[in-house]
PDB file of C-alpha atoms in Angstrom:
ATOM      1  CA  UNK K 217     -18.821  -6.032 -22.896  1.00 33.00           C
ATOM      2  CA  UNK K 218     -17.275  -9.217 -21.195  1.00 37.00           C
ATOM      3  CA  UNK K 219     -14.509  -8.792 -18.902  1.00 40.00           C
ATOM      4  CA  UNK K 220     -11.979 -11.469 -17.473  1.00 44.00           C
ATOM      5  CA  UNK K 221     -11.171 -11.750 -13.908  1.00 43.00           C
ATOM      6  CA  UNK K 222      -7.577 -12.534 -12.896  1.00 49.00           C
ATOM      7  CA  UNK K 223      -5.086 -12.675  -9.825  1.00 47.00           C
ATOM      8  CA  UNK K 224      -1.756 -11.447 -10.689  1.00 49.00           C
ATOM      9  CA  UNK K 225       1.588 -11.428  -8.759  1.00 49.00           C
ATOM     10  CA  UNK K 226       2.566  -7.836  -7.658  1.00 50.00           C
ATOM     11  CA  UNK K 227       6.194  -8.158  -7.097  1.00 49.00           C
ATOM     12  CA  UNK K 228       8.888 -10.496  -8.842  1.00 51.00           C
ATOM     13  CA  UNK K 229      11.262  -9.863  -6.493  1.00 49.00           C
ATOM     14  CA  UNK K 230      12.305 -13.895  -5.440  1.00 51.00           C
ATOM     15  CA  UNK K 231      13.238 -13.125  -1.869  1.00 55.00           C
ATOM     16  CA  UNK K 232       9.676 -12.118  -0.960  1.00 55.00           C
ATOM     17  CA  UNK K 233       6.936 -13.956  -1.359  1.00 58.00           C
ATOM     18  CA  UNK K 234       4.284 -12.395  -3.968  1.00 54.00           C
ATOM     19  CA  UNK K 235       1.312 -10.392  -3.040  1.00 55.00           C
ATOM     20  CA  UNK K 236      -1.954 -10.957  -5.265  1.00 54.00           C
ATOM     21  CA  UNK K 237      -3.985  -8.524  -6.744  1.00 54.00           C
ATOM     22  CA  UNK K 238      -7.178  -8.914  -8.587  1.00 54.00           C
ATOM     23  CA  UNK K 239      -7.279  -7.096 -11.872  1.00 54.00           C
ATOM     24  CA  UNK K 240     -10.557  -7.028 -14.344  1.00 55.00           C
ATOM     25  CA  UNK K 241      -9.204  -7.451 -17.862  1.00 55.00           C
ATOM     26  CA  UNK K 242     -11.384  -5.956 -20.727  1.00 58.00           C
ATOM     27  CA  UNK K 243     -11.376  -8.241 -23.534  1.00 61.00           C
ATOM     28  CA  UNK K 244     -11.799  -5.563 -26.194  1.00 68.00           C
ATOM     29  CA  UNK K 245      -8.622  -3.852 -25.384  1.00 75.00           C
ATOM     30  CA  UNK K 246      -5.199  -6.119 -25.730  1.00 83.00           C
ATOM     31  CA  UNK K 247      -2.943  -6.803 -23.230  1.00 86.00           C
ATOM     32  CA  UNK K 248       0.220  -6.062 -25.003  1.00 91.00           C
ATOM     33  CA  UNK K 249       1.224  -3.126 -28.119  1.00 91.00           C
ATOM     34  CA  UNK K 250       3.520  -2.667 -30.749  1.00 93.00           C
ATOM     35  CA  UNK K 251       7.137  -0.298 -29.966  1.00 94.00           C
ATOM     36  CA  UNK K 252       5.084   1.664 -33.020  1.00 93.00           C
ATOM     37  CA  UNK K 253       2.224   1.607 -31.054  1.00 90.00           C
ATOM     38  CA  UNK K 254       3.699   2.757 -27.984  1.00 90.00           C
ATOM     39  CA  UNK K 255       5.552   5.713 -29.717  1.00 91.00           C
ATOM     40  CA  UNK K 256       2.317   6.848 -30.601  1.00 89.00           C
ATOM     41  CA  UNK K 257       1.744   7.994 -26.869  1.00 84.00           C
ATOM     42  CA  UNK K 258       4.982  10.582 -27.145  1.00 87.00           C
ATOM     43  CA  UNK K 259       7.907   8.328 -26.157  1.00 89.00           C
ATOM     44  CA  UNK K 260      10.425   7.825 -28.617  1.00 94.00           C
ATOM     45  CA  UNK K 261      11.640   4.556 -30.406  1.00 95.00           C
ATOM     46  CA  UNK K 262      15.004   4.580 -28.310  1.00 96.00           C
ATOM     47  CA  UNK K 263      13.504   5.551 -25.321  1.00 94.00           C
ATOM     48  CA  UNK K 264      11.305   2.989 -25.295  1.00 95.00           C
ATOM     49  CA  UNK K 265      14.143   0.266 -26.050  1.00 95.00           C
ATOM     50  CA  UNK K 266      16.263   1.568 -23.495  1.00 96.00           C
ATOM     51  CA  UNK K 267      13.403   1.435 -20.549  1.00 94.00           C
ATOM     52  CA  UNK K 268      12.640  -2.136 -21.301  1.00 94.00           C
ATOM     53  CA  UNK K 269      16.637  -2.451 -21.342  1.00 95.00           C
ATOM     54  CA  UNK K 270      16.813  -1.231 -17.626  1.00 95.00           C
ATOM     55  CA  UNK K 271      13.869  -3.335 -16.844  1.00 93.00           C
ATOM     56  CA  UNK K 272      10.658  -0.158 -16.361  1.00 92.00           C
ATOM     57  CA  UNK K 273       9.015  -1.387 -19.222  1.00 93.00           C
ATOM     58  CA  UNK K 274       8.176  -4.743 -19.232  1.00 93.00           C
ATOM     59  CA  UNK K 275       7.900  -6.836 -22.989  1.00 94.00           C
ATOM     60  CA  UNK K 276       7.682 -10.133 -24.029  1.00 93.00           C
ATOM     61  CA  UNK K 277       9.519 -11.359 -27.396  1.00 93.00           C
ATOM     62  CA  UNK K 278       7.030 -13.163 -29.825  1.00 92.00           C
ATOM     63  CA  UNK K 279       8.837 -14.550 -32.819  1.00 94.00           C
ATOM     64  CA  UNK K 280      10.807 -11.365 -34.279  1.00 93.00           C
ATOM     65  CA  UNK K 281       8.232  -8.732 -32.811  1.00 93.00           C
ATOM     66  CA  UNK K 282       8.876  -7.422 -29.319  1.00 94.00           C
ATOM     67  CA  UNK K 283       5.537  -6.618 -27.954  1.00 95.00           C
ATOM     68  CA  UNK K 284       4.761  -4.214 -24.653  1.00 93.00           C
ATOM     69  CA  UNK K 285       2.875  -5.060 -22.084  1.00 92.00           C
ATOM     70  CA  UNK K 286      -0.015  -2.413 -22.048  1.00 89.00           C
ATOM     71  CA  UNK K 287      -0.607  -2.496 -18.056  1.00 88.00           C
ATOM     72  CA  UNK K 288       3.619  -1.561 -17.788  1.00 89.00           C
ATOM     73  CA  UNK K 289       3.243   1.038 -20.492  1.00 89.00           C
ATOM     74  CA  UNK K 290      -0.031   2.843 -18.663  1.00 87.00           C
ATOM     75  CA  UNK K 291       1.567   2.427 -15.624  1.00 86.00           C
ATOM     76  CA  UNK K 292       5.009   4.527 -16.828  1.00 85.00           C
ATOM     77  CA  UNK K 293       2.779   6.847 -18.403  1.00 83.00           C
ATOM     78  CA  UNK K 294       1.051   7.725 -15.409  1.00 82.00           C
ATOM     79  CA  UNK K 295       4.073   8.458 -13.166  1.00 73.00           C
TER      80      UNK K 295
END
């Protein structure tokens, strides 16, 4: 199994500056999912539109798919 090693910004808040964190990607699992993906894990279709609405759920718009980003997801999941 190969993994990727990356530093990612913690905050995106502009008035203070970032803190880093080092997170080990694995390669075999991706880094963003399908809304039909993500209402496999017991969130509903709306729900999950409305969250990234307010900003909890953070996605990224490639061509006409909207596609989650899998750390975000966990990470709501988990709370």
């Amino acid at each position: 199994m190969f993994c990727m090693h990356c530093v990612v910004p913690t905050t995106l808040q502009t008035d203070m500056e970032p803190q880093m964190a080092e997170v080990w990607i694995d390669e075999a699992e991706p880094l963003t999912v399908r809304v039909g993906t993500a209402c496999r894990h017991g969130l509903g279709r709306t729900t999950i539109y409305e969250l990234m609405k307010s900003g909890r759920l953070r996605s990224v718009k490639v061509g006409r798919a909207r596609l989650i980003d899998r750390a975000s997801l966990c990470g709501l999941l988990h709370d």
